PDB file of C-alpha atoms in Angstrom:
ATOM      1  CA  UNK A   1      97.416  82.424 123.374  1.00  0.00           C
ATOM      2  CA  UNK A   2      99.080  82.643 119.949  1.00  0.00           C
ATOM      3  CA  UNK A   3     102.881  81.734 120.549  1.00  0.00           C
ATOM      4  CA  UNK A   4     105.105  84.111 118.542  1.00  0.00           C
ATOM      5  CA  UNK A   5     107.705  82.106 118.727  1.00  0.00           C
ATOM      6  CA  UNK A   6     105.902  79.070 117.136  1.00  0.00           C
ATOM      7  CA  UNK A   7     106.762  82.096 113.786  1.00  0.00           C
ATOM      8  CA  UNK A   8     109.594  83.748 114.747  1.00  0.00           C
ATOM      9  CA  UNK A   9     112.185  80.736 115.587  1.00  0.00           C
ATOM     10  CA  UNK A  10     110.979  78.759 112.404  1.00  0.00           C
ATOM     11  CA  UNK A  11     111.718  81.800 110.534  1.00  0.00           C
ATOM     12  CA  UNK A  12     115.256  82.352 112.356  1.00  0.00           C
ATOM     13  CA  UNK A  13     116.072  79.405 111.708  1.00  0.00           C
ATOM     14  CA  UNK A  14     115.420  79.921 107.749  1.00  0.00           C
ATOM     15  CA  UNK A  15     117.391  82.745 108.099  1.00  0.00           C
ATOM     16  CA  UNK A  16     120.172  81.159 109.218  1.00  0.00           C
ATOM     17  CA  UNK A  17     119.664  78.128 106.899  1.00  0.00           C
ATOM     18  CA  UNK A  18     120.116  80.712 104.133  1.00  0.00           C
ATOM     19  CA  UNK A  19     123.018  82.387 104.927  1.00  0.00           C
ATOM     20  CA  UNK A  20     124.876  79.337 105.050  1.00  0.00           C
ATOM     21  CA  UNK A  21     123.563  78.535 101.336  1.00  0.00           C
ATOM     22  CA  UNK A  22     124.563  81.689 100.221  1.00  0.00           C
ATOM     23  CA  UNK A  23     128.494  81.298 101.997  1.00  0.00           C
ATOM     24  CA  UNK A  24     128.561  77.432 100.715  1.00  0.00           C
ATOM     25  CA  UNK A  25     127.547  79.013  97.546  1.00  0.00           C
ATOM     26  CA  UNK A  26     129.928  81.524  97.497  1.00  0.00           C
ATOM     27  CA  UNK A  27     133.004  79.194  98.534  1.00  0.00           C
ATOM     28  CA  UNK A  28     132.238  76.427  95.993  1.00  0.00           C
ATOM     29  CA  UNK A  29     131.780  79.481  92.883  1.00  0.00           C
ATOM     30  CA  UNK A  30     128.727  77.849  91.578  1.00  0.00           C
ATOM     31  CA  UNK A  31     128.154  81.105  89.659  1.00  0.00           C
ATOM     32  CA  UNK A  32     130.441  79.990  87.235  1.00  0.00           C
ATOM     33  CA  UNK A  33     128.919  76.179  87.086  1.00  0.00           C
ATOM     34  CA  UNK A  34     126.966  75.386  83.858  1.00  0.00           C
ATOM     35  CA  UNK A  35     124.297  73.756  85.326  1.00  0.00           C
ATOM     36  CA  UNK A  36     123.474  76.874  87.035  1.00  0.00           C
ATOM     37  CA  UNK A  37     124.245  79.218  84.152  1.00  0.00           C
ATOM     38  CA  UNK A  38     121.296  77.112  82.626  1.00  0.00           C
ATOM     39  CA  UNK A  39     119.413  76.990  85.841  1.00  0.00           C
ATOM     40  CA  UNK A  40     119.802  80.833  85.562  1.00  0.00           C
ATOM     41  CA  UNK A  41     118.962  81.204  82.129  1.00  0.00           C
ATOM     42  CA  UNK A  42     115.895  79.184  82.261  1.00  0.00           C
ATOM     43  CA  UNK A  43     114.624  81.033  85.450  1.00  0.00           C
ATOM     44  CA  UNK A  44     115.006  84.592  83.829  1.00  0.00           C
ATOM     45  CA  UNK A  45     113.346  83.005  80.834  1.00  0.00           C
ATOM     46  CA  UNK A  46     110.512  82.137  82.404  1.00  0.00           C
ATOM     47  CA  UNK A  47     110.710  82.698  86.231  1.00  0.00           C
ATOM     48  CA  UNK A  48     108.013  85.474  86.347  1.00  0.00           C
ATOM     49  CA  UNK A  49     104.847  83.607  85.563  1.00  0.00           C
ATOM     50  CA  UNK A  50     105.363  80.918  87.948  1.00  0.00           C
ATOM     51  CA  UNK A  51     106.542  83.390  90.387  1.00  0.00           C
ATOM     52  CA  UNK A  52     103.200  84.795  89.623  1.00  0.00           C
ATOM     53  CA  UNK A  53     101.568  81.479  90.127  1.00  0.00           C
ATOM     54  CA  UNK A  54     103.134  80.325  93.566  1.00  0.00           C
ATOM     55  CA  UNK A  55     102.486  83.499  94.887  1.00  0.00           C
ATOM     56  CA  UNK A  56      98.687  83.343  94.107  1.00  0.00           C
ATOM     57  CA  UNK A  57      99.435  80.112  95.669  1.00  0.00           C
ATOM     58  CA  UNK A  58     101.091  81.418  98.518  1.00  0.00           C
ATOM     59  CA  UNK A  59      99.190  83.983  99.111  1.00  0.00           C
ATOM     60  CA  UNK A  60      96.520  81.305 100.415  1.00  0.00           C
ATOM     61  CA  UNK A  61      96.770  79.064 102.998  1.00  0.00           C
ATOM     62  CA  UNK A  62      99.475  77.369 100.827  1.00  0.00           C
ATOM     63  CA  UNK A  63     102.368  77.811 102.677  1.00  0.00           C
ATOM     64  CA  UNK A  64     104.737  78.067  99.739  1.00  0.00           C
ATOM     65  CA  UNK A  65     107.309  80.960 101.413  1.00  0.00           C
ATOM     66  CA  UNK A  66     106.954  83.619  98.735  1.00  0.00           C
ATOM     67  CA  UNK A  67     109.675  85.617 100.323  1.00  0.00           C
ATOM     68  CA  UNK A  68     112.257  83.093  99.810  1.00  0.00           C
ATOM     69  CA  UNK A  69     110.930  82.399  95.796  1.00  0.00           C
ATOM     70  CA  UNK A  70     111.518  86.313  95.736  1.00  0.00           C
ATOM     71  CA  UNK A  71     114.809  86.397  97.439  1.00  0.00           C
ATOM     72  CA  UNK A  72     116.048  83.286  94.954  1.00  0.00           C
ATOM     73  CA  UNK A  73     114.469  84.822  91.838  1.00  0.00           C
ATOM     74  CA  UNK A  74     116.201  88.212  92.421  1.00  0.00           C
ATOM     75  CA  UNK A  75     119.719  85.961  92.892  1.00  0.00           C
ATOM     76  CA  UNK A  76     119.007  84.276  89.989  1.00  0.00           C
ATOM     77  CA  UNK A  77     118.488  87.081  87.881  1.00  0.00           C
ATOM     78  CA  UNK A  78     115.179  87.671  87.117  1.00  0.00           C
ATOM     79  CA  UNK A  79     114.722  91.493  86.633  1.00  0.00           C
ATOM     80  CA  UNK A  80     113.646  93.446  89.963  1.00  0.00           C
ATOM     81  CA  UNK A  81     111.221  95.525  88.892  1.00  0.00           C
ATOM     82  CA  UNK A  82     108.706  92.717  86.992  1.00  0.00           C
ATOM     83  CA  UNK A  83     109.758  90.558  89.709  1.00  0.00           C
ATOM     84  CA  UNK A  84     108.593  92.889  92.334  1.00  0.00           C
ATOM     85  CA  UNK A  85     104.997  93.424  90.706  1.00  0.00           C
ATOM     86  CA  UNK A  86     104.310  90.221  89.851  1.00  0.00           C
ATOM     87  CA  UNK A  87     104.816  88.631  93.578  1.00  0.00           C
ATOM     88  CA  UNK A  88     103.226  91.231  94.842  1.00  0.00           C
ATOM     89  CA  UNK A  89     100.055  90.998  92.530  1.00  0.00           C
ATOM     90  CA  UNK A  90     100.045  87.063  92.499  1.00  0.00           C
ATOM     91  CA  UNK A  91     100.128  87.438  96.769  1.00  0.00           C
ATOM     92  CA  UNK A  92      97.596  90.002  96.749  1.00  0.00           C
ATOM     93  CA  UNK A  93      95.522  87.434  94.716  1.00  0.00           C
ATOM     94  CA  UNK A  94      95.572  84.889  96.602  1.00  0.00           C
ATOM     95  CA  UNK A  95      94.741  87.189  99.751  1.00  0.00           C
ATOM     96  CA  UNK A  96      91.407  87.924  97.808  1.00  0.00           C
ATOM     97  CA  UNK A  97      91.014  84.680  97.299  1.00  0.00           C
ATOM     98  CA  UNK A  98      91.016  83.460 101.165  1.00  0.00           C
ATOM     99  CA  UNK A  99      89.212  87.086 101.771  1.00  0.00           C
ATOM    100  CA  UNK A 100      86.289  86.115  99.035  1.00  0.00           C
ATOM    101  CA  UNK A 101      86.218  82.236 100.350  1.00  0.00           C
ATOM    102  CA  UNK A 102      85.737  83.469 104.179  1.00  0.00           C
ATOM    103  CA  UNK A 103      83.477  86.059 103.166  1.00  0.00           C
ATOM    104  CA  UNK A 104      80.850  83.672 101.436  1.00  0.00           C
ATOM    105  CA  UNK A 105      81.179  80.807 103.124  1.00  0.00           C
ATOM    106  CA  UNK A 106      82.051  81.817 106.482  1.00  0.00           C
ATOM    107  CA  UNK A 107      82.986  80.549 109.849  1.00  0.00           C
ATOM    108  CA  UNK A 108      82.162  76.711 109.162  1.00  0.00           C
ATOM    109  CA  UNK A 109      84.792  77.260 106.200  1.00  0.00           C
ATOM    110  CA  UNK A 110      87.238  78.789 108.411  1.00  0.00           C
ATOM    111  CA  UNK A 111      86.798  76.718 111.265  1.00  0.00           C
ATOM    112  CA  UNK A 112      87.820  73.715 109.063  1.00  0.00           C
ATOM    113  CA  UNK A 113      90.734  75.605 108.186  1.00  0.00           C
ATOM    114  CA  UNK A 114      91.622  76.610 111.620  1.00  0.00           C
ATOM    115  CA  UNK A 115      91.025  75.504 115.333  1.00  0.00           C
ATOM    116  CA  UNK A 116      88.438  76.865 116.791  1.00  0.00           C
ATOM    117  CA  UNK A 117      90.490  78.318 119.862  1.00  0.00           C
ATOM    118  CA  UNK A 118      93.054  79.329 117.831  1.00  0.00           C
ATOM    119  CA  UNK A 119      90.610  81.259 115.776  1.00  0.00           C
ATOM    120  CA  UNK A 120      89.115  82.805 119.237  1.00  0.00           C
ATOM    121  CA  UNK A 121      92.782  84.243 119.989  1.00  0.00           C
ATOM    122  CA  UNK A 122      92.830  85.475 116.408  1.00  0.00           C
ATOM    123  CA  UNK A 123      89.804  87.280 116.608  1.00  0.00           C
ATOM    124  CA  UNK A 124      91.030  88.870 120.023  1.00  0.00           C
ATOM    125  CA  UNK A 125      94.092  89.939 118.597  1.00  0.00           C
ATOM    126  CA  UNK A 126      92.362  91.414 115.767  1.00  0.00           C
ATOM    127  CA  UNK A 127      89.665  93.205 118.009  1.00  0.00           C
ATOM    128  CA  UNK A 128      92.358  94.993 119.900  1.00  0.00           C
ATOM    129  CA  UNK A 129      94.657  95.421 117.075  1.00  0.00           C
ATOM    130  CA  UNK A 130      93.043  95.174 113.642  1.00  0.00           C
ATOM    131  CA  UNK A 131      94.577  96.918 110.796  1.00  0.00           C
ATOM    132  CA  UNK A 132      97.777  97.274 112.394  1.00  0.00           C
ATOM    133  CA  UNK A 133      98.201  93.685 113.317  1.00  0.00           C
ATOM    134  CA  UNK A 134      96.870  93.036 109.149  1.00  0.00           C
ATOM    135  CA  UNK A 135      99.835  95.320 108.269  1.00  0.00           C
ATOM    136  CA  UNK A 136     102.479  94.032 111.002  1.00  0.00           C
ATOM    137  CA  UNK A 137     101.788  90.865 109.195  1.00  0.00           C
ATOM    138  CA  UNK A 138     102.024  91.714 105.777  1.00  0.00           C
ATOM    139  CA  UNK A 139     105.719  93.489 106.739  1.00  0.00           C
ATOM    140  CA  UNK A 140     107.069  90.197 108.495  1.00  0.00           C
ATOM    141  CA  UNK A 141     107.331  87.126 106.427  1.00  0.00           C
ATOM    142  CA  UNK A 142     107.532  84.447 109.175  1.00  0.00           C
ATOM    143  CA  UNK A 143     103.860  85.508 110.044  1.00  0.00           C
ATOM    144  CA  UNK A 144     100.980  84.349 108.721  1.00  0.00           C
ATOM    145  CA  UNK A 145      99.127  87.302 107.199  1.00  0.00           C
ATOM    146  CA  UNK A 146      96.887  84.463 104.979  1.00  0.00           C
ATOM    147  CA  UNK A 147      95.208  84.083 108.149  1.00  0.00           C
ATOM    148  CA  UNK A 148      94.339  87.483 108.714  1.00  0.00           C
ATOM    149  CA  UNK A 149      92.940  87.733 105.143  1.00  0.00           C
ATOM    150  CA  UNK A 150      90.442  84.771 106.247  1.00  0.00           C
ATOM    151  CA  UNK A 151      89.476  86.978 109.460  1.00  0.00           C
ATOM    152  CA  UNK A 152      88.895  90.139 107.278  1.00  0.00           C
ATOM    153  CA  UNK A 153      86.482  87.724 105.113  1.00  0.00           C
ATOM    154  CA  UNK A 154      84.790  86.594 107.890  1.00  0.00           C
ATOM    155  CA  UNK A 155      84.260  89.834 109.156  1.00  0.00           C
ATOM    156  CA  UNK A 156      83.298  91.520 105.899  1.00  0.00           C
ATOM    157  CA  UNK A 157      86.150  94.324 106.331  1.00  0.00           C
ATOM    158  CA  UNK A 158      85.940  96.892 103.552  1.00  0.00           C
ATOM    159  CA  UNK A 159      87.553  95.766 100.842  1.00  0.00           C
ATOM    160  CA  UNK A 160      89.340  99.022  99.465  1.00  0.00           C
ATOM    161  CA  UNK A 161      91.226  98.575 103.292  1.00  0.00           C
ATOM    162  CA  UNK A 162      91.836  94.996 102.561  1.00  0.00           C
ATOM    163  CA  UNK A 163      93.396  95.616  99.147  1.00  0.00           C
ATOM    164  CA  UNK A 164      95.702  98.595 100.250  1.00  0.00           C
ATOM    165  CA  UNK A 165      96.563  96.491 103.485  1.00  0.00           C
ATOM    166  CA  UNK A 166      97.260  93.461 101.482  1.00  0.00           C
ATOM    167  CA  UNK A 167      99.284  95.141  98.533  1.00  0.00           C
ATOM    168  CA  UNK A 168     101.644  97.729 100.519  1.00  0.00           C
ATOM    169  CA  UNK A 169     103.529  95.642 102.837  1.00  0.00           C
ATOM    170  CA  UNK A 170     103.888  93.036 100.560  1.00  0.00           C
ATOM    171  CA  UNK A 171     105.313  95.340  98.152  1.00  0.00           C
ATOM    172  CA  UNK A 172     107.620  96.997 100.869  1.00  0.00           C
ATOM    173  CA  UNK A 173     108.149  93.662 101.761  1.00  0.00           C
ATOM    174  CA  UNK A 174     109.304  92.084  98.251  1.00  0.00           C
ATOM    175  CA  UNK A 175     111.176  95.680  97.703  1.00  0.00           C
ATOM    176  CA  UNK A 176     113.449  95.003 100.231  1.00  0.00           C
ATOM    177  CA  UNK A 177     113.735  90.786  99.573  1.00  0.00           C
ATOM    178  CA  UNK A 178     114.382  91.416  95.906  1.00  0.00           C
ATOM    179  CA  UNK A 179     116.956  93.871  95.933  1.00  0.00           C
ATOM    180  CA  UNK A 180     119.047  91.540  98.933  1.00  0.00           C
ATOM    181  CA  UNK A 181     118.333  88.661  96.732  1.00  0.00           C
ATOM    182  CA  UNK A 182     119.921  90.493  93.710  1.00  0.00           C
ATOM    183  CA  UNK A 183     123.117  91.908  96.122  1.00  0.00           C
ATOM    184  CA  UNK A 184     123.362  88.028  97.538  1.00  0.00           C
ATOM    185  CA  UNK A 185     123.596  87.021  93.538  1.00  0.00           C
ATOM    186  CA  UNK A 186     126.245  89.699  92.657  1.00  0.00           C
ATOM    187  CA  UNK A 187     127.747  88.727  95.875  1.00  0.00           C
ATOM    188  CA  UNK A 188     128.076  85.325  94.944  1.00  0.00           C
ATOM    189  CA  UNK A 189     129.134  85.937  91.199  1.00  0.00           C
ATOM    190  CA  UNK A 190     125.637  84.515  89.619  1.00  0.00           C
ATOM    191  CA  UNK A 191     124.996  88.280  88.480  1.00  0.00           C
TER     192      UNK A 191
END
């Protein structure tokens, strides 16, 4: 059986990771540093195509943590709107990309990819929960919705589902991220 906690303390742990960086960052003012006014300036510059890039990346079996490259764009100024599209787009991407690899080249590709028992549980969960377990993932960032998007390959899901499953939640998803990431960045005086 699929531990949830093998997702949800990892991610906890982030959490908590973060909000000491932001409250170090905070107390020390680094706002008002100039290597992070150029840190800044170069990210708003040209944050939003490698944003777009890691999360084509991310959205694979890459585990890059697009949510936190959203949350740390947003505090570093990049604009929320473009930055909200692009991750979204660049995730929804690489979904297609693990959907399209699964699809054509099936379980001996996955398989390599993931245990074979582990891949049994997957498809368990999935025959008992399907599209809401796809969109459960998609809404939580500690869990690994790339997976999922190798299942729906595998089992040659529709792909006007897949897209709408993939896209929405990561856009509620990147919604929300972006606009704490830009209220951590006022918060800390980088905005």
């Amino acid at each position: 059986m699929i531990s949830w906690k093998s997702f949800i303390i990892p991610g906890a742990i982030i959490a908590v990771i973060c909000l000491i960086v932001l409250f170090l960052l905070k107390f020390f003012n680094v706002g008002s540093m100039q290597l992070f006014l150029d840190a800044k300036a170069f990210v708003t510059e040209y944050g939003l195509l490698g944003i777009f890039f890691a999360t084509i990346l991310a959205g694979t079996i890459v585990p890059l943590g697009s949510p936190i490259l959203v949350v740390v764009a947003a505090l570093l100024g990049i604009p929320r709107i473009p930055l909200i599209l692009t991750a979204t787009a660049g995730f929804t991407i690489g979904m297609m990309i693990n959907y399209g690899l699964a699809y054509c080249l099936g379980r001996p590709y996955i398989t390599k990819k993931v245990a074979t028992e582990k891949l049994q549980e997957i498809m368990r969960l999935w025959d008992r929960w399907g599209w809401t377990l796809y969109t459960i993932f998609g809404l939580i960032p500690v869990l690994p919705v790339e997976l999922l998007s190798l299942i729906c390959g595998l089992l040659k899901t529709r792909l006007d589902i897949f897209l709408i499953l993939s896209f929405v939640p990561r856009l509620v998803l990147f919604t929300i991220l972006a606009y704490l990431g830009e209220q951590a960045g006022i918060w800390i005086g980088i905005l």
